[in-house]
Amino acid sequence: MPQSNVIILTDPESDFSLHQNRVTVLPIQGEYSRDKLMLQRIRSYITFLDIRLEKLSQEQGRITHFIFSDSDIAVIDDLGQIFEKYQDFHVALTFRNNKDQPLNSGFIAVRGTRDGILRARTFLQKVLEVYSSKYMTASRMLGDQLALFWVIKSDASFDAKRFSKAQAFIKEIGGASVLFLPCATYNWTPPEGAGQFHGMPLDVKVVHFKGSRKRLMLEAWNYFSSSADISDMLCLILKSGRTKYDF
């Protein structure tokens, strides 16, 4: 996605010496202690959306869509087609067939219209409130995902069985039109544990280097950049083996 801009949301104390085109750093005040890091991330997303709302009126109708991602994610295909193919959603999440943790917060897309930003902000504010009231004692890396799922399943008409099939779908949740995208394509990580690999999706657009796979990020990206062969890059990632922490 060579025409996209990268914005790094971070704390004011961190020193980023970056000299890359289309990359900017946006420091946001907050609580960045280890036990509140994921909570702060949601707050930072909300703050960022507030900033975008203020700028939207100055850009005279120019629409810019946004994707919030973990820093251990690599985008290997054009994600702009999400906003073209599914034109009625406000916020997009990724899901997998996991009974207790079906949603992964490493990828959240927001439509850049005024209505899209407002509804996404309201949705994330609800997630923040649920996190603060119900999941502060959860593992430091899981609270936001548990809060996300609570907000989704609290809708009486939502059928969690839809997570069992890797097919995109849209559902109205709390006033926001939420697009659910399969992790197999938009937030892919090889299954953990020997013998659990049952095939590799060749239509993957986002690779998530969870757990010990982070050590493969630079090697995999350099390999992909030089060869542009996605299947070979994914095979390289599979060498990571078992990891204890795979959120």
C-alpha positions as YAML, in Angstrom:
chain: A
units: angstrom
residues:
- id: 1
  name: MET
  ca: [0.00, 0.00, 0.00]
- id: 2
  name: PRO
  ca: [2.61, 2.57, -1.13]
- id: 3
  name: GLN
  ca: [0.17, 5.50, -1.01]
- id: 4
  name: SER
  ca: [-0.84, 4.95, 2.60]
- id: 5
  name: ASN
  ca: [0.48, 6.93, 5.56]
- id: 6
  name: VAL
  ca: [1.82, 5.28, 8.71]
- id: 7
  name: ILE
  ca: [1.10, 6.99, 12.03]
- id: 8
  name: ILE
  ca: [2.79, 5.61, 15.14]
- id: 9
  name: LEU
  ca: [0.71, 6.19, 18.28]
- id: 10
  name: THR
  ca: [3.06, 6.24, 21.25]
- id: 11
  name: ASP
  ca: [3.78, 7.80, 24.63]
- id: 12
  name: PRO
  ca: [5.37, 11.28, 24.82]
- id: 13
  name: GLU
  ca: [8.56, 9.99, 26.45]
- id: 14
  name: SER
  ca: [9.60, 7.50, 23.76]
- id: 15
  name: ASP
  ca: [12.22, 8.74, 21.31]
- id: 16
  name: PHE
  ca: [11.60, 7.78, 17.70]
- id: 17
  name: SER
  ca: [14.25, 8.97, 15.27]
- id: 18
  name: LEU
  ca: [12.47, 8.25, 11.99]
- id: 19
  name: HIS
  ca: [13.35, 9.61, 8.57]
- id: 20
  name: GLN
  ca: [10.87, 7.87, 6.30]
- id: 21
  name: ASN
  ca: [8.37, 9.28, 3.87]
- id: 22
  name: ARG
  ca: [4.73, 8.96, 4.91]
- id: 23
  name: VAL
  ca: [5.64, 7.96, 8.49]
- id: 24
  name: THR
  ca: [4.80, 10.26, 11.41]
- id: 25
  name: VAL
  ca: [4.84, 9.87, 15.17]
- id: 26
  name: LEU
  ca: [1.86, 10.98, 17.26]
- id: 27
  name: PRO
  ca: [2.59, 11.12, 21.02]
- id: 28
  name: ILE
  ca: [-0.51, 10.77, 23.19]
- id: 29
  name: GLN
  ca: [-0.62, 11.43, 26.92]
- id: 30
  name: GLY
  ca: [-1.79, 8.50, 29.03]
- id: 31
  name: GLU
  ca: [-0.97, 5.64, 31.38]
- id: 32
  name: TYR
  ca: [1.57, 3.36, 29.72]
- id: 33
  name: SER
  ca: [2.45, 1.08, 32.63]
- id: 34
  name: ARG
  ca: [2.72, -2.58, 31.69]
- id: 35
  name: ASP
  ca: [-0.52, -3.57, 33.42]
- id: 36
  name: LYS
  ca: [-2.51, -0.79, 31.72]
- id: 37
  name: LEU
  ca: [-0.93, -0.83, 28.28]
- id: 38
  name: MET
  ca: [-3.82, -2.47, 26.42]
- id: 39
  name: LEU
  ca: [-6.32, -0.23, 28.18]
- id: 40
  name: GLN
  ca: [-4.30, 2.81, 27.13]
- id: 41
  name: ARG
  ca: [-4.21, 1.56, 23.56]
- id: 42
  name: ILE
  ca: [-8.01, 1.79, 23.34]
- id: 43
  name: ARG
  ca: [-7.86, 5.27, 24.86]
- id: 44
  name: SER
  ca: [-5.24, 6.25, 22.29]
- id: 45
  name: TYR
  ca: [-7.44, 4.97, 19.46]
- id: 46
  name: ILE
  ca: [-10.31, 7.10, 20.76]
- id: 47
  name: THR
  ca: [-8.06, 10.15, 21.08]
- id: 48
  name: PHE
  ca: [-6.82, 9.63, 17.53]
- id: 49
  name: LEU
  ca: [-10.39, 9.46, 16.22]
- id: 50
  name: ASP
  ca: [-11.20, 12.68, 18.08]
- id: 51
  name: ILE
  ca: [-8.26, 14.36, 16.35]
- id: 52
  name: ARG
  ca: [-9.42, 13.08, 12.97]
- id: 53
  name: LEU
  ca: [-12.93, 14.38, 13.57]
- id: 54
  name: GLU
  ca: [-11.52, 17.87, 14.15]
- id: 55
  name: LYS
  ca: [-9.45, 17.69, 10.95]
- id: 56
  name: LEU
  ca: [-12.23, 16.24, 8.83]
- id: 57
  name: SER
  ca: [-14.03, 19.55, 8.52]
- id: 58
  name: GLN
  ca: [-10.80, 21.15, 7.27]
- id: 59
  name: GLU
  ca: [-10.20, 18.61, 4.50]
- id: 60
  name: GLN
  ca: [-13.28, 19.58, 2.46]
- id: 61
  name: GLY
  ca: [-14.77, 16.19, 1.79]
- id: 62
  name: ARG
  ca: [-11.54, 14.20, 1.45]
- id: 63
  name: ILE
  ca: [-12.09, 10.79, 3.04]
- id: 64
  name: THR
  ca: [-9.20, 8.87, 4.59]
- id: 65
  name: HIS
  ca: [-9.88, 5.44, 6.07]
- id: 66
  name: PHE
  ca: [-7.89, 4.04, 9.00]
- id: 67
  name: ILE
  ca: [-6.56, 0.69, 10.17]
- id: 68
  name: PHE
  ca: [-5.31, 0.29, 13.74]
- id: 69
  name: SER
  ca: [-2.81, -2.55, 14.00]
- id: 70
  name: ASP
  ca: [-0.42, -4.15, 16.42]
- id: 71
  name: SER
  ca: [3.24, -3.34, 15.84]
- id: 72
  name: ASP
  ca: [3.99, -7.02, 15.12]
- id: 73
  name: ILE
  ca: [1.79, -7.07, 12.01]
- id: 74
  name: ALA
  ca: [2.89, -7.01, 8.37]
- id: 75
  name: VAL
  ca: [0.51, -5.92, 5.63]
- id: 76
  name: ILE
  ca: [1.32, -7.89, 2.47]
- id: 77
  name: ASP
  ca: [-1.59, -6.89, 0.24]
- id: 78
  name: ASP
  ca: [-3.76, -3.86, -0.48]
- id: 79
  name: LEU
  ca: [-6.37, -3.48, 2.27]
- id: 80
  name: GLY
  ca: [-8.12, -0.59, 0.56]
- id: 81
  name: GLN
  ca: [-10.43, -3.10, -1.11]
- id: 82
  name: ILE
  ca: [-12.10, -3.72, 2.27]
- id: 83
  name: PHE
  ca: [-13.65, -0.25, 2.17]
- id: 84
  name: GLU
  ca: [-14.70, -0.68, -1.46]
- id: 85
  name: LYS
  ca: [-16.09, -4.21, -1.21]
- id: 86
  name: TYR
  ca: [-17.98, -3.62, 2.05]
- id: 87
  name: GLN
  ca: [-19.34, -0.11, 1.82]
- id: 88
  name: ASP
  ca: [-21.83, -0.19, 4.69]
- id: 89
  name: PHE
  ca: [-19.62, -0.83, 7.73]
- id: 90
  name: HIS
  ca: [-18.31, 1.67, 10.28]
- id: 91
  name: VAL
  ca: [-15.75, -0.50, 12.10]
- id: 92
  name: ALA
  ca: [-14.18, -3.84, 11.17]
- id: 93
  name: LEU
  ca: [-12.83, -6.57, 13.47]
- id: 94
  name: THR
  ca: [-11.16, -9.91, 12.79]
- id: 95
  name: PHE
  ca: [-12.40, -13.22, 14.18]
- id: 96
  name: ARG
  ca: [-11.36, -16.86, 14.50]
- id: 97
  name: ASN
  ca: [-13.11, -20.03, 15.61]
- id: 98
  name: ASN
  ca: [-12.24, -19.74, 19.30]
- id: 99
  name: LYS
  ca: [-15.02, -20.12, 21.84]
- id: 100
  name: ASP
  ca: [-13.60, -17.88, 24.58]
- id: 101
  name: GLN
  ca: [-11.51, -15.45, 22.55]
- id: 102
  name: PRO
  ca: [-12.95, -15.27, 19.03]
- id: 103
  name: LEU
  ca: [-11.83, -11.68, 18.39]
- id: 104
  name: ASN
  ca: [-8.28, -10.44, 17.98]
- id: 105
  name: SER
  ca: [-7.71, -6.73, 18.58]
- id: 106
  name: GLY
  ca: [-4.53, -6.57, 16.51]
- id: 107
  name: PHE
  ca: [-6.49, -5.32, 13.49]
- id: 108
  name: ILE
  ca: [-9.32, -2.76, 13.66]
- id: 109
  name: ALA
  ca: [-10.46, -0.84, 10.58]
- id: 110
  name: VAL
  ca: [-12.49, 2.39, 10.70]
- id: 111
  name: ARG
  ca: [-14.33, 4.04, 7.82]
- id: 112
  name: GLY
  ca: [-13.10, 7.61, 7.54]
- id: 113
  name: THR
  ca: [-16.43, 9.34, 7.02]
- id: 114
  name: ARG
  ca: [-17.76, 11.55, 9.81]
- id: 115
  name: ASP
  ca: [-20.47, 9.01, 10.58]
- id: 116
  name: GLY
  ca: [-17.98, 6.15, 10.48]
- id: 117
  name: ILE
  ca: [-15.56, 7.84, 12.89]
- id: 118
  name: LEU
  ca: [-18.33, 8.87, 15.29]
- id: 119
  name: ARG
  ca: [-19.87, 5.41, 15.44]
- id: 120
  name: ALA
  ca: [-16.49, 3.70, 15.73]
- id: 121
  name: ARG
  ca: [-15.58, 6.06, 18.55]
- id: 122
  name: THR
  ca: [-18.82, 5.28, 20.39]
- id: 123
  name: PHE
  ca: [-18.19, 1.56, 19.90]
- id: 124
  name: LEU
  ca: [-14.62, 1.76, 21.24]
- id: 125
  name: GLN
  ca: [-15.78, 3.90, 24.16]
- id: 126
  name: LYS
  ca: [-18.15, 1.08, 25.14]
- id: 127
  name: VAL
  ca: [-15.30, -1.42, 24.88]
- id: 128
  name: LEU
  ca: [-13.20, 0.85, 27.11]
- id: 129
  name: GLU
  ca: [-15.96, 1.04, 29.72]
- id: 130
  name: VAL
  ca: [-16.41, -2.74, 29.75]
- id: 131
  name: TYR
  ca: [-12.65, -3.27, 30.00]
- id: 132
  name: SER
  ca: [-12.41, -0.85, 32.94]
- id: 133
  name: SER
  ca: [-15.33, -2.40, 34.82]
- id: 134
  name: LYS
  ca: [-14.92, -6.11, 34.10]
- id: 135
  name: TYR
  ca: [-11.47, -7.09, 32.87]
- id: 136
  name: MET
  ca: [-8.85, -5.07, 34.74]
- id: 137
  name: THR
  ca: [-7.66, -8.27, 36.43]
- id: 138
  name: ALA
  ca: [-7.37, -10.19, 33.14]
- id: 139
  name: SER
  ca: [-3.99, -11.06, 31.70]
- id: 140
  name: ARG
  ca: [-2.40, -7.83, 30.53]
- id: 141
  name: MET
  ca: [-2.62, -8.90, 26.88]
- id: 142
  name: LEU
  ca: [-6.20, -10.17, 26.90]
- id: 143
  name: GLY
  ca: [-8.39, -7.55, 28.55]
- id: 144
  name: ASP
  ca: [-9.26, -5.62, 25.41]
- id: 145
  name: GLN
  ca: [-10.13, -8.78, 23.45]
- id: 146
  name: LEU
  ca: [-12.37, -10.04, 26.23]
- id: 147
  name: ALA
  ca: [-14.04, -6.63, 26.42]
- id: 148
  name: LEU
  ca: [-14.55, -6.60, 22.65]
- id: 149
  name: PHE
  ca: [-16.25, -9.98, 22.76]
- id: 150
  name: TRP
  ca: [-18.42, -8.94, 25.72]
- id: 151
  name: VAL
  ca: [-19.70, -5.92, 23.79]
- id: 152
  name: ILE
  ca: [-20.45, -8.09, 20.75]
- id: 153
  name: LYS
  ca: [-22.15, -10.96, 22.56]
- id: 154
  name: SER
  ca: [-24.18, -8.57, 24.74]
- id: 155
  name: ASP
  ca: [-26.28, -7.91, 21.63]
- id: 156
  name: ALA
  ca: [-29.15, -10.35, 22.11]
- id: 157
  name: SER
  ca: [-29.50, -11.02, 18.38]
- id: 158
  name: PHE
  ca: [-25.85, -11.91, 17.80]
- id: 159
  name: ASP
  ca: [-25.12, -15.55, 16.99]
- id: 160
  name: ALA
  ca: [-21.57, -16.53, 18.03]
- id: 161
  name: LYS
  ca: [-21.85, -19.64, 15.84]
- id: 162
  name: ARG
  ca: [-21.06, -17.39, 12.89]
- id: 163
  name: PHE
  ca: [-17.45, -17.36, 14.09]
- id: 164
  name: SER
  ca: [-17.16, -21.04, 13.16]
- id: 165
  name: LYS
  ca: [-17.05, -20.26, 9.43]
- id: 166
  name: ALA
  ca: [-14.27, -18.15, 7.94]
- id: 167
  name: GLN
  ca: [-16.68, -15.94, 6.01]
- id: 168
  name: ALA
  ca: [-17.02, -12.16, 6.33]
- id: 169
  name: PHE
  ca: [-20.32, -10.79, 7.62]
- id: 170
  name: ILE
  ca: [-21.79, -7.50, 8.87]
- id: 171
  name: LYS
  ca: [-23.85, -7.03, 12.04]
- id: 172
  name: GLU
  ca: [-25.34, -3.96, 13.69]
- id: 173
  name: ILE
  ca: [-23.93, -3.70, 17.22]
- id: 174
  name: GLY
  ca: [-24.89, -0.83, 19.52]
- id: 175
  name: GLY
  ca: [-25.59, 1.58, 16.70]
- id: 176
  name: ALA
  ca: [-22.45, 0.71, 14.72]
- id: 177
  name: SER
  ca: [-22.32, -1.43, 11.61]
- id: 178
  name: VAL
  ca: [-19.55, -3.92, 12.43]
- id: 179
  name: LEU
  ca: [-17.79, -5.89, 9.70]
- id: 180
  name: PHE
  ca: [-16.34, -9.20, 10.85]
- id: 181
  name: LEU
  ca: [-13.40, -10.42, 8.76]
- id: 182
  name: PRO
  ca: [-11.79, -13.87, 9.08]
- id: 183
  name: CYS
  ca: [-8.36, -13.93, 10.72]
- id: 184
  name: ALA
  ca: [-7.37, -16.58, 8.17]
- id: 185
  name: THR
  ca: [-7.06, -13.77, 5.62]
- id: 186
  name: TYR
  ca: [-6.86, -10.47, 7.52]
- id: 187
  name: ASN
  ca: [-4.98, -11.41, 10.71]
- id: 188
  name: TRP
  ca: [-3.19, -14.66, 9.98]
- id: 189
  name: THR
  ca: [-0.80, -16.49, 12.29]
- id: 190
  name: PRO
  ca: [0.30, -20.13, 11.91]
- id: 191
  name: PRO
  ca: [-1.35, -22.41, 14.52]
- id: 192
  name: GLU
  ca: [0.83, -23.09, 17.55]
- id: 193
  name: GLY
  ca: [2.15, -26.55, 18.28]
- id: 194
  name: ALA
  ca: [3.66, -29.27, 16.15]
- id: 195
  name: GLY
  ca: [1.14, -31.22, 14.09]
- id: 196
  name: GLN
  ca: [-1.53, -28.49, 14.17]
- id: 197
  name: PHE
  ca: [-0.78, -27.05, 10.76]
- id: 198
  name: HIS
  ca: [-3.52, -28.06, 8.31]
- id: 199
  name: GLY
  ca: [-2.81, -25.86, 5.33]
- id: 200
  name: MET
  ca: [-1.65, -22.38, 4.49]
- id: 201
  name: PRO
  ca: [-4.01, -19.71, 3.11]
- id: 202
  name: LEU
  ca: [-2.58, -18.22, -0.07]
- id: 203
  name: ASP
  ca: [-5.00, -15.27, -0.01]
- id: 204
  name: VAL
  ca: [-3.62, -13.93, 3.27]
- id: 205
  name: LYS
  ca: [-3.35, -10.13, 3.37]
- id: 206
  name: VAL
  ca: [-2.10, -9.54, 6.92]
- id: 207
  name: VAL
  ca: [0.45, -11.60, 8.85]
- id: 208
  name: HIS
  ca: [0.49, -11.33, 12.65]
- id: 209
  name: PHE
  ca: [3.84, -12.26, 14.21]
- id: 210
  name: LYS
  ca: [2.50, -13.26, 17.62]
- id: 211
  name: GLY
  ca: [4.62, -14.52, 20.48]
- id: 212
  name: SER
  ca: [8.06, -15.87, 19.58]
- id: 213
  name: ARG
  ca: [7.35, -15.29, 15.88]
- id: 214
  name: LYS
  ca: [8.35, -11.64, 16.39]
- id: 215
  name: ARG
  ca: [11.95, -12.69, 15.86]
- id: 216
  name: LEU
  ca: [11.05, -13.57, 12.26]
- id: 217
  name: MET
  ca: [9.58, -10.19, 11.36]
- id: 218
  name: LEU
  ca: [12.62, -8.53, 9.80]
- id: 219
  name: GLU
  ca: [13.85, -11.66, 8.03]
- id: 220
  name: ALA
  ca: [10.39, -12.44, 6.62]
- id: 221
  name: TRP
  ca: [9.78, -8.87, 5.47]
- id: 222
  name: ASN
  ca: [13.19, -8.58, 3.80]
- id: 223
  name: TYR
  ca: [12.59, -11.90, 2.08]
- id: 224
  name: PHE
  ca: [9.16, -10.82, 0.83]
- id: 225
  name: SER
  ca: [10.45, -7.43, -0.30]
- id: 226
  name: SER
  ca: [13.16, -9.06, -2.41]
- id: 227
  name: SER
  ca: [11.10, -11.89, -3.90]
- id: 228
  name: ALA
  ca: [7.43, -10.79, -3.61]
- id: 229
  name: ASP
  ca: [6.62, -14.49, -3.15]
- id: 230
  name: ILE
  ca: [3.98, -14.66, -0.43]
- id: 231
  name: SER
  ca: [3.85, -18.46, -0.19]
- id: 232
  name: ASP
  ca: [7.61, -18.71, 0.39]
- id: 233
  name: MET
  ca: [7.44, -16.00, 3.03]
- id: 234
  name: LEU
  ca: [4.63, -17.80, 4.87]
- id: 235
  name: CYS
  ca: [6.65, -21.03, 4.81]
- id: 236
  name: LEU
  ca: [9.49, -19.12, 6.41]
- id: 237
  name: ILE
  ca: [7.18, -17.96, 9.21]
- id: 238
  name: LEU
  ca: [6.11, -21.53, 9.91]
- id: 239
  name: LYS
  ca: [9.63, -22.28, 11.14]
- id: 240
  name: SER
  ca: [8.84, -20.41, 14.34]
- id: 241
  name: GLY
  ca: [7.48, -23.58, 15.97]
- id: 242
  name: ARG
  ca: [5.56, -23.72, 19.19]
- id: 243
  name: THR
  ca: [5.04, -20.61, 21.28]
- id: 244
  name: LYS
  ca: [3.56, -20.50, 24.76]
- id: 245
  name: TYR
  ca: [1.89, -17.12, 24.40]
- id: 246
  name: ASP
  ca: [-0.22, -16.95, 21.27]
- id: 247
  name: PHE
  ca: [-2.98, -14.36, 21.74]
...
